[in-house]
Amino acid sequence: MADGGSPAAQLCSEQFGSGAARGCLAAADGSLQWEAWGWRCWGFSGPFTVKPPGRDGGAGGTPGAASPPLSGLTAVFLPQGFPDSVSPDYLPYQLWDSVQAFASSLSGSLATHAVLLGIGVGNEKASVSAATATWLMKDSTGMLGRIIFAWWKGLFADILNDVAMFLEIMAPIYPVFFTMTVCTSNLAKCIVSVAGGATRAALTMHQARRNNMADVSAKDSSQETLVNLAGLLVSLLMLPLVSACPSFSLACFFFLTALHIYANYRAVRALVLETLNEGRLRLVLKHFLQRGEVLGPTSANQMEPLWTGFWPSLSLSLGVPLHRLISSVFELQQLVEGHQQPYLLRWDQSQKQVQVVLSQMADPETILRAAIHGLVLEALQGDGPLPRELEELRNLVRAGPEKERWVIVRETHRVLDRLFPKFLKGLQDAGWKTEKHQLEVDEWRATWLLSPEKKIL
C-alpha cells in the first residue's frame, strides 16, 4: 500500500494455467510483495514478501508457502498443466476408472488364489511337472488368443475380464475340467488386454490437448500402479478371510464384479468425445433431419448406446474395392452416373447395405459426406419426420421397385448438395472436430471417368 491509503500500482503479475492471476507490489524496503495463490480452502491467504538478493541473507527464492498444496503428488499423478492440458472429462473418467481398476485388482487376487489351489499349491500329492504343464498350456492359449484378437476386433472387454476371473474361481470346484477352464480364462484375459490397449490409446489421444500424449500416458500408468498397490494391500487382508470359506469368496467376487461393471459404466458415461463415429453421427444426423438442430458432443455422448450390434441397422462399408461392386462396363457407367463427388455409392435396399468406393482424392470431409449419404438412405427406409425434399424421396422408396434405387441415390446427391454444407457448419459450431473422425474406413481407393466431361476422379 502506498502512503495515504491509496492502493499501489502492480509492478507485474503471473498466472498458472487458467487459475487466477496474482499481482506483485513494491515494498518500502525494495523487496517484492506477491499476492497469495488463493488456495483458501487450504489456509493460504495474505501476501508474502520476497527479499532482493543480498539482503538479510535472502536468496530471492519464492517461499514454500507460495507453492500450491500437494504439488508433489499432482506432479507424479496428474499431467503437467492440469487441468488445461487435458480434456474436461479427464478427472471424472480417471476417478471412475480407478474405482473399476481397484475392484478388478481385488477380483484378480481371488481368481489367482483359486488357480493356485487348483494346480496343487499346498497339496503334497500335487506334481510339479503337472502344475508346470498346466501353467504353460494356459499361457500358450492366451498368446494364441492375443494374436487372433489383434487381427479381429473386440467388444465388451471389461465384462469378458469378469467372466475370465469367474472361470478361474470356479476351476478348482471341477478338477476334471481345471486345465480347460484356466486355458479358456487366460484366452479371455489376453483378449481383454488387446482391447484395453487399443481403447486406452484412443482415450489418451482424446485426453491430451497439448501434444502431451506421453505425459498423459505416463501419469495414467502411475495412477494405475497406485491403485494396484492399494488393491494388493487390501488383498493381503482379504485372502485369509476367504481361504476357509469358498462361498464367502464367491460373494466377494460378485460384489466386486458389480462394482467393477458399474464403475466402468460411469467412466464411459463421463467421456465427451468430440470426434464422430458411426453411432454418434447417426444420432446427430437423425436429430438434425427431424428438428433442424445439431446436437453438441455432450448431448450426443450421453445419448449414444453403450451396447451395439443387437438391433438391425444399416451396414455401412467405407473404402470398399471397386471390383466388388461391378462386373461390366454397363454396371460401371450406372454406378458413376450422377456421382460428382469423389466417391461412388451402391445401395442394396433389401439387404440394408451401403457400400462406398472412395477416390484417391477423398479427404476426411468427403468420407464424412459419404457416411452421411449412406445414413440418409437409411433414414428413407425408417420412420419419423424428414425435410420436405427427403420426405418426397421416402415416398418414392416405398412406392417404387428396388431397381429404381439408382434414381434415389442420384436424387439424394442433389439433396445433400444443399443440406451437407449447413450440417457441416452446424457440427463445427456445436464443437465437433470435423477435420478427423472415427469412422471405420478400409484402405481401398480407386479412380474413374466422369461422363460427359471424362474428368478423372
Coordinates of C-alpha atoms in Angstrom, one line a residue:
M1 CA 0.0 0.0 0.0
A2 CA 1.3 3.5 -0.8
D3 CA 1.2 6.4 1.7
G4 CA -2.3 7.9 2.2
G5 CA -4.0 4.6 2.0
S6 CA -4.3 4.6 -1.8
P7 CA -3.6 1.3 -3.5
A8 CA -0.1 0.9 -5.1
A9 CA 0.2 0.0 -8.7
Q10 CA 1.2 -3.5 -9.5
L11 CA 4.6 -4.0 -10.9
C12 CA 3.8 -7.3 -12.6
S13 CA 1.6 -10.3 -12.3
E14 CA 1.8 -14.1 -13.0
Q15 CA -0.7 -16.9 -13.7
F16 CA -0.5 -20.7 -13.6
G17 CA -2.6 -22.3 -16.3
S18 CA -6.2 -21.0 -16.2
G19 CA -6.0 -20.1 -12.5
A20 CA -6.4 -16.6 -11.1
A21 CA -3.5 -14.2 -11.7
R22 CA -1.6 -12.8 -8.7
G23 CA -0.1 -9.4 -8.6
C24 CA 3.2 -8.1 -7.3
L25 CA 3.8 -4.8 -5.5
A26 CA 6.9 -3.0 -4.4
A27 CA 7.6 -2.9 -0.7
A28 CA 9.1 0.1 1.1
D29 CA 12.5 -1.7 1.5
G30 CA 12.7 -2.6 -2.2
S31 CA 11.5 -6.2 -1.8
L32 CA 8.7 -7.7 -3.9
Q33 CA 5.4 -8.3 -2.2
W34 CA 3.4 -11.1 -4.1
E35 CA -0.3 -11.8 -3.5
A36 CA -1.1 -15.3 -2.3
W37 CA -2.1 -18.1 -4.7
G38 CA -5.6 -18.1 -3.4
W39 CA -5.8 -21.7 -2.1
R40 CA -8.2 -20.5 0.6
C41 CA -9.5 -23.9 1.4
W42 CA -6.0 -24.9 2.5
G43 CA -5.5 -21.8 4.6
F44 CA -3.2 -19.9 2.2
S45 CA -4.1 -16.2 2.4
G46 CA -2.4 -12.9 2.6
P47 CA 0.6 -11.6 0.8
F48 CA 4.2 -12.7 1.3
T49 CA 7.5 -10.9 0.7
V50 CA 10.4 -11.8 -1.4
K51 CA 13.6 -10.1 -0.3
P52 CA 16.0 -8.9 -3.0
P53 CA 19.3 -10.8 -3.3
G54 CA 22.0 -9.9 -0.8
R55 CA 19.7 -8.6 1.9
D56 CA 19.3 -10.4 5.2
G57 CA 20.8 -13.4 3.6
G58 CA 17.8 -13.9 1.3
A59 CA 18.4 -15.8 -1.9
G60 CA 15.5 -14.2 -3.8
G61 CA 13.6 -17.5 -4.0
T62 CA 9.9 -18.0 -3.6
P63 CA 8.8 -19.1 -0.2
G64 CA 7.4 -22.6 0.2
A65 CA 4.0 -21.2 1.1
A66 CA 3.7 -19.8 -2.4
S67 CA 3.6 -23.2 -4.0
P68 CA 0.1 -24.9 -4.4
P69 CA -0.5 -27.6 -1.9
L70 CA 0.2 -31.2 -2.7
S71 CA 2.2 -30.0 -5.7
G72 CA 4.5 -33.1 -5.4
L73 CA 1.6 -35.5 -5.7
T74 CA 0.0 -33.7 -8.6
A75 CA 3.3 -33.7 -10.4
V76 CA 3.5 -37.5 -10.0
F77 CA -0.1 -38.4 -10.8
L78 CA -1.5 -35.7 -13.0
P79 CA -0.3 -34.4 -16.4
Q80 CA 1.7 -31.2 -16.4
G81 CA -0.5 -28.2 -16.8
F82 CA -3.6 -30.0 -15.4
P83 CA -6.5 -29.2 -15.9
D84 CA -5.8 -27.1 -19.0
S85 CA -3.6 -29.7 -20.7
V86 CA -6.3 -32.4 -20.7
S87 CA -9.9 -32.7 -21.9
P88 CA -12.7 -31.5 -19.5
D89 CA -13.8 -35.1 -18.9
Y90 CA -10.3 -36.3 -17.7
L91 CA -10.9 -36.1 -14.0
P92 CA -14.3 -37.8 -13.7
Y93 CA -13.2 -40.5 -16.1
Q94 CA -10.0 -41.2 -14.3
L95 CA -11.7 -41.4 -10.9
W96 CA -14.3 -44.0 -12.1
D97 CA -11.5 -45.8 -14.0
S98 CA -9.5 -46.0 -10.7
V99 CA -12.6 -47.5 -8.9
Q100 CA -13.1 -50.2 -11.5
A101 CA -9.4 -51.0 -11.6
F102 CA -9.4 -51.4 -7.8
A103 CA -12.3 -53.7 -7.9
S104 CA -10.7 -55.7 -10.8
S105 CA -7.5 -55.9 -8.8
L106 CA -9.3 -57.5 -5.8
S107 CA -11.2 -59.9 -8.1
G108 CA -8.0 -60.8 -9.7
S109 CA -6.5 -61.7 -6.3
L110 CA -9.4 -64.0 -5.6
A111 CA -9.0 -65.6 -9.1
T112 CA -5.3 -66.1 -8.6
H113 CA -5.9 -67.7 -5.2
A114 CA -8.3 -70.2 -6.8
V115 CA -5.9 -71.0 -9.7
L116 CA -3.0 -71.7 -7.3
L117 CA -5.2 -74.0 -5.3
G118 CA -6.3 -75.8 -8.4
I119 CA -2.8 -76.5 -9.7
G120 CA -1.9 -78.0 -6.3
V121 CA -0.2 -75.3 -4.2
G122 CA -0.3 -76.6 -0.6
N123 CA -1.2 -80.2 -1.7
E124 CA 1.6 -82.7 -1.0
K125 CA 0.2 -85.1 -3.7
A126 CA 0.5 -82.5 -6.4
S127 CA 3.1 -83.0 -9.1
V128 CA 5.4 -80.1 -10.0
S129 CA 5.6 -81.2 -13.6
A130 CA 1.9 -81.4 -14.0
A131 CA 1.4 -78.0 -12.5
T132 CA 4.0 -76.6 -14.8
A133 CA 2.4 -78.2 -17.9
T134 CA -1.0 -76.8 -16.9
W135 CA 0.5 -73.3 -16.5
L136 CA 2.3 -73.4 -19.8
M137 CA -0.8 -74.6 -21.6
K138 CA -2.7 -71.7 -20.0
D139 CA -0.1 -69.1 -21.2
S140 CA 0.2 -70.5 -24.7
T141 CA -3.6 -70.4 -25.2
G142 CA -3.6 -66.8 -24.1
M143 CA -0.8 -65.9 -26.6
L144 CA -2.8 -67.5 -29.4
G145 CA -5.9 -65.6 -28.5
R146 CA -3.9 -62.3 -28.4
I147 CA -2.6 -62.9 -31.9
I148 CA -6.1 -63.7 -33.3
F149 CA -7.8 -60.9 -31.5
A150 CA -5.3 -58.3 -32.7
W151 CA -6.3 -59.2 -36.2
W152 CA -10.0 -59.1 -35.4
K153 CA -11.7 -56.6 -33.1
G154 CA -13.0 -56.5 -29.6
L155 CA -16.2 -55.7 -27.7
F156 CA -17.3 -55.8 -24.0
A157 CA -13.7 -56.2 -22.8
D158 CA -14.3 -55.5 -19.1
I159 CA -17.3 -57.9 -18.9
L160 CA -15.2 -60.5 -20.6
N161 CA -12.5 -59.9 -18.0
D162 CA -15.0 -60.5 -15.2
V163 CA -16.1 -63.7 -16.9
A164 CA -12.5 -64.9 -17.1
M165 CA -11.9 -64.3 -13.4
F166 CA -15.2 -66.1 -12.6
L167 CA -14.0 -69.1 -14.6
E168 CA -10.7 -69.1 -12.6
I169 CA -12.6 -69.0 -9.3
M170 CA -14.8 -71.9 -10.3
A171 CA -12.0 -74.0 -11.8
P172 CA -10.9 -75.8 -8.5
I173 CA -14.5 -76.8 -7.9
Y174 CA -14.4 -79.0 -11.0
P175 CA -10.9 -80.6 -11.0
V176 CA -11.6 -82.7 -14.1
F177 CA -12.1 -79.6 -16.3
F178 CA -9.5 -77.5 -14.5
T179 CA -6.9 -77.3 -17.3
M180 CA -9.6 -76.5 -19.9
T181 CA -11.2 -73.9 -17.7
V182 CA -8.0 -72.0 -16.9
C183 CA -6.9 -72.1 -20.6
T184 CA -10.3 -70.6 -21.6
S185 CA -9.9 -68.0 -18.8
N186 CA -6.5 -66.9 -19.9
L187 CA -7.6 -66.7 -23.5
A188 CA -10.3 -64.3 -22.4
K189 CA -7.9 -62.3 -20.4
C190 CA -5.5 -61.9 -23.3
I191 CA -8.4 -60.7 -25.5
V192 CA -9.1 -58.1 -22.8
S193 CA -5.5 -56.9 -22.8
V194 CA -5.6 -56.3 -26.6
A195 CA -8.9 -54.5 -26.5
G196 CA -7.9 -52.5 -23.4
G197 CA -4.7 -51.4 -25.0
A198 CA -6.4 -50.2 -28.2
T199 CA -9.1 -48.3 -26.1
R200 CA -6.5 -46.7 -23.8
A201 CA -4.6 -45.4 -26.8
A202 CA -7.7 -43.8 -28.3
L203 CA -8.6 -42.2 -25.0
T204 CA -5.1 -40.9 -24.5
M205 CA -5.3 -39.1 -27.9
H206 CA -8.7 -37.6 -26.8
Q207 CA -7.5 -36.5 -23.4
A208 CA -4.1 -35.0 -24.5
R209 CA -4.8 -31.4 -25.5
R210 CA -1.2 -30.0 -25.8
N211 CA 0.5 -32.8 -27.8
N212 CA 1.3 -34.3 -24.4
M213 CA 0.2 -37.9 -25.1
A214 CA 3.4 -39.3 -23.5
D215 CA 2.8 -37.3 -20.3
V216 CA -0.9 -38.3 -20.1
S217 CA 0.0 -42.0 -20.7
A218 CA 2.8 -41.9 -18.1
K219 CA 0.5 -40.4 -15.4
D220 CA -2.2 -42.9 -16.2
S221 CA 0.4 -45.6 -15.6
S222 CA 1.3 -44.0 -12.3
Q223 CA -2.3 -43.8 -11.2
E224 CA -2.8 -47.5 -12.2
T225 CA 0.2 -48.5 -10.2
L226 CA -1.1 -46.7 -7.1
V227 CA -4.5 -48.3 -7.4
N228 CA -3.0 -51.8 -7.9
L229 CA -0.8 -51.2 -4.9
A230 CA -3.8 -50.3 -2.8
G231 CA -5.6 -53.4 -4.2
L232 CA -2.6 -55.6 -3.2
L233 CA -2.6 -54.3 0.4
V234 CA -6.4 -54.9 0.7
S235 CA -5.9 -58.4 -0.9
L236 CA -3.4 -59.3 1.8
L237 CA -6.1 -58.6 4.4
M238 CA -8.9 -60.2 2.4
L239 CA -7.4 -63.5 1.3
P240 CA -7.0 -65.1 4.8
L241 CA -10.7 -64.4 5.4
V242 CA -11.9 -66.1 2.2
S243 CA -9.5 -69.1 2.2
A244 CA -11.5 -71.1 4.6
C245 CA -14.9 -70.3 3.1
P246 CA -15.4 -70.7 -0.7
S247 CA -19.0 -69.3 -0.5
F248 CA -17.7 -66.1 1.0
S249 CA -15.1 -65.9 -1.7
L250 CA -17.8 -66.1 -4.3
A251 CA -19.9 -63.5 -2.5
C252 CA -16.9 -61.1 -2.5
F253 CA -16.3 -61.8 -6.2
F254 CA -19.9 -61.0 -7.2
F255 CA -19.9 -57.8 -5.2
L256 CA -16.6 -56.7 -6.7
T257 CA -17.8 -57.6 -10.2
A258 CA -20.9 -55.5 -9.8
L259 CA -18.8 -52.6 -8.6
H260 CA -16.4 -53.1 -11.5
I261 CA -19.2 -53.0 -14.1
Y262 CA -20.9 -50.0 -12.5
A263 CA -17.7 -48.0 -12.3
N264 CA -17.0 -48.9 -16.0
Y265 CA -20.4 -47.6 -16.9
R266 CA -19.9 -44.4 -15.1
A267 CA -16.4 -43.9 -16.6
V268 CA -17.7 -44.4 -20.1
R269 CA -20.6 -42.1 -19.5
A270 CA -18.2 -39.4 -18.2
L271 CA -16.5 -39.3 -21.6
V272 CA -17.3 -36.5 -24.0
L273 CA -15.7 -37.5 -27.3
E274 CA -15.6 -34.7 -29.9
T275 CA -15.0 -36.8 -32.9
L276 CA -17.7 -38.6 -34.8
N277 CA -18.0 -42.4 -35.1
E278 CA -20.9 -44.1 -36.9
G279 CA -23.1 -44.2 -33.8
R280 CA -22.7 -40.6 -32.9
L281 CA -23.0 -39.5 -36.5
R282 CA -26.3 -41.4 -36.8
L283 CA -27.7 -39.8 -33.6
V284 CA -26.6 -36.2 -34.6
L285 CA -27.9 -36.6 -38.2
K286 CA -31.2 -38.0 -37.1
H287 CA -31.7 -35.1 -34.8
F288 CA -30.8 -32.7 -37.5
L289 CA -33.1 -34.2 -40.1
Q290 CA -36.0 -34.3 -37.6
R291 CA -35.6 -31.0 -35.8
G292 CA -33.1 -28.9 -37.8
E293 CA -30.7 -28.7 -34.9
V294 CA -27.2 -30.2 -34.4
L295 CA -26.6 -31.9 -31.1
G296 CA -23.4 -31.0 -29.3
P297 CA -20.8 -33.5 -28.2
T298 CA -22.1 -33.6 -24.6
S299 CA -25.7 -34.4 -25.5
A300 CA -24.7 -36.9 -28.3
N301 CA -22.3 -38.8 -26.0
Q302 CA -25.0 -39.1 -23.3
M303 CA -27.5 -40.5 -25.9
E304 CA -25.1 -42.9 -27.6
P305 CA -26.0 -46.5 -26.7
L306 CA -23.3 -48.5 -25.0
W307 CA -24.4 -51.8 -26.5
T308 CA -24.4 -52.0 -30.3
G309 CA -24.9 -54.8 -32.7
F310 CA -28.1 -56.3 -31.2
W311 CA -30.5 -54.3 -33.3
P312 CA -30.7 -54.4 -37.1
S313 CA -29.4 -51.2 -38.8
L314 CA -27.7 -50.1 -42.0
S315 CA -24.5 -51.9 -42.9
L316 CA -22.2 -49.0 -43.9
S317 CA -18.9 -50.0 -45.6
L318 CA -16.5 -47.2 -46.5
G319 CA -13.5 -47.8 -48.7
V320 CA -14.6 -51.0 -50.4
P321 CA -12.7 -52.2 -53.6
L322 CA -14.3 -51.1 -56.9
H323 CA -14.2 -54.7 -58.3
R324 CA -16.5 -55.9 -55.6
L325 CA -19.3 -53.7 -57.0
I326 CA -19.0 -54.0 -60.8
S327 CA -18.5 -56.8 -63.3
S328 CA -19.2 -55.0 -66.6
V329 CA -18.9 -51.6 -68.3
F330 CA -22.6 -51.1 -68.0
E331 CA -22.5 -51.5 -64.3
L332 CA -19.6 -49.1 -64.0
Q333 CA -21.5 -46.5 -66.1
Q334 CA -24.6 -47.0 -64.0
L335 CA -22.6 -46.6 -60.8
V336 CA -20.8 -43.5 -61.9
E337 CA -23.9 -41.8 -63.3
G338 CA -24.9 -38.9 -61.1
H339 CA -21.8 -39.0 -58.9
Q340 CA -19.9 -35.7 -59.0
Q341 CA -18.3 -36.2 -55.6
P342 CA -15.1 -38.2 -55.2
Y343 CA -16.9 -41.4 -54.1
L344 CA -19.2 -43.9 -55.6
L345 CA -22.1 -45.3 -53.6
R346 CA -24.1 -48.5 -54.1
W347 CA -27.2 -49.1 -52.1
D348 CA -28.7 -52.5 -51.6
Q349 CA -32.2 -51.7 -50.3
S350 CA -33.3 -55.2 -49.4
Q351 CA -30.1 -56.1 -47.5
K352 CA -29.9 -52.6 -45.8
Q353 CA -26.4 -52.3 -47.1
V354 CA -24.4 -49.3 -48.4
Q355 CA -21.0 -49.8 -50.0
V356 CA -18.8 -46.8 -50.8
V357 CA -15.9 -46.7 -53.1
L358 CA -13.5 -43.8 -52.3
S359 CA -11.5 -41.8 -54.8
Q360 CA -7.8 -41.1 -54.4
M361 CA -8.8 -37.5 -53.8
A362 CA -11.1 -38.3 -50.9
D363 CA -10.3 -36.4 -47.7
P364 CA -11.9 -36.6 -44.3
E365 CA -14.7 -34.2 -45.3
T366 CA -15.5 -36.4 -48.4
I367 CA -15.6 -39.5 -46.2
L368 CA -17.9 -37.8 -43.7
R369 CA -20.3 -36.8 -46.6
A370 CA -20.2 -40.4 -47.9
A371 CA -21.1 -41.7 -44.5
I372 CA -23.9 -39.1 -44.2
H373 CA -25.2 -40.1 -47.6
G374 CA -25.5 -43.7 -46.5
L375 CA -27.3 -42.7 -43.3
V376 CA -29.7 -40.5 -45.2
L377 CA -30.6 -43.5 -47.3
E378 CA -31.2 -45.5 -44.1
A379 CA -33.5 -42.7 -42.9
L380 CA -35.5 -43.0 -46.1
Q381 CA -36.4 -46.6 -45.1
G382 CA -37.3 -45.6 -41.5
D383 CA -40.0 -43.6 -39.8
G384 CA -40.0 -40.1 -38.3
P385 CA -40.2 -36.6 -39.8
L386 CA -37.8 -35.6 -42.5
P387 CA -37.2 -32.4 -44.5
R388 CA -39.7 -32.0 -47.4
E389 CA -37.3 -33.0 -50.2
L390 CA -36.4 -36.2 -48.3
E391 CA -40.0 -36.9 -47.5
E392 CA -40.7 -37.0 -51.2
L393 CA -37.9 -39.4 -51.8
R394 CA -39.1 -41.6 -49.0
N395 CA -42.5 -41.9 -50.8
L396 CA -40.6 -42.9 -53.9
V397 CA -38.7 -45.6 -52.0
R398 CA -41.8 -47.0 -50.5
A399 CA -43.8 -46.9 -53.8
G400 CA -41.2 -47.8 -56.4
P401 CA -39.4 -51.0 -57.2
E402 CA -35.9 -51.7 -55.9
K403 CA -34.5 -51.3 -59.4
E404 CA -35.1 -47.6 -59.0
R405 CA -32.5 -47.3 -56.2
W406 CA -30.1 -45.7 -58.6
V407 CA -32.5 -42.8 -59.1
I408 CA -32.8 -42.4 -55.4
V409 CA -29.1 -42.3 -54.9
R410 CA -28.7 -39.6 -57.6
E411 CA -31.5 -37.6 -56.0
T412 CA -30.0 -37.8 -52.6
H413 CA -26.8 -36.4 -54.1
R414 CA -28.7 -33.3 -55.1
V415 CA -30.4 -33.0 -51.7
L416 CA -27.0 -33.3 -49.9
D417 CA -25.6 -30.6 -52.1
R418 CA -28.0 -28.3 -50.1
L419 CA -28.1 -30.0 -46.7
F420 CA -24.4 -31.1 -46.2
P421 CA -22.8 -27.6 -46.0
K422 CA -25.4 -26.5 -43.5
F423 CA -25.0 -29.7 -41.5
L424 CA -21.2 -29.4 -41.6
K425 CA -21.2 -25.8 -40.3
G426 CA -23.6 -26.9 -37.6
L427 CA -21.2 -29.6 -36.5
Q428 CA -18.3 -27.2 -36.3
D429 CA -20.4 -24.6 -34.4
A430 CA -21.5 -27.2 -31.9
G431 CA -18.0 -28.2 -31.1
W432 CA -17.4 -31.3 -33.2
K433 CA -14.0 -31.9 -34.7
T434 CA -14.8 -32.5 -38.4
E435 CA -11.2 -32.5 -39.6
K436 CA -10.9 -36.0 -38.3
H437 CA -13.3 -38.8 -37.4
Q438 CA -13.5 -42.3 -36.0
L439 CA -15.4 -43.9 -38.9
E440 CA -14.3 -47.3 -39.9
V441 CA -12.7 -46.9 -43.4
D442 CA -10.8 -49.5 -45.4
E443 CA -7.7 -48.6 -47.4
W444 CA -9.1 -49.3 -50.9
R445 CA -9.0 -46.3 -53.3
A446 CA -10.0 -46.0 -57.0
T447 CA -10.1 -43.7 -60.0
W448 CA -12.8 -43.5 -62.6
L449 CA -14.0 -41.3 -65.5
L450 CA -16.9 -39.0 -65.1
S451 CA -19.3 -38.5 -68.1
P452 CA -19.6 -36.4 -70.2
E453 CA -16.6 -34.4 -69.3
K454 CA -14.5 -37.6 -68.9
K455 CA -12.9 -36.0 -65.9
I456 CA -10.8 -38.4 -63.8
L457 CA -11.6 -38.8 -60.1

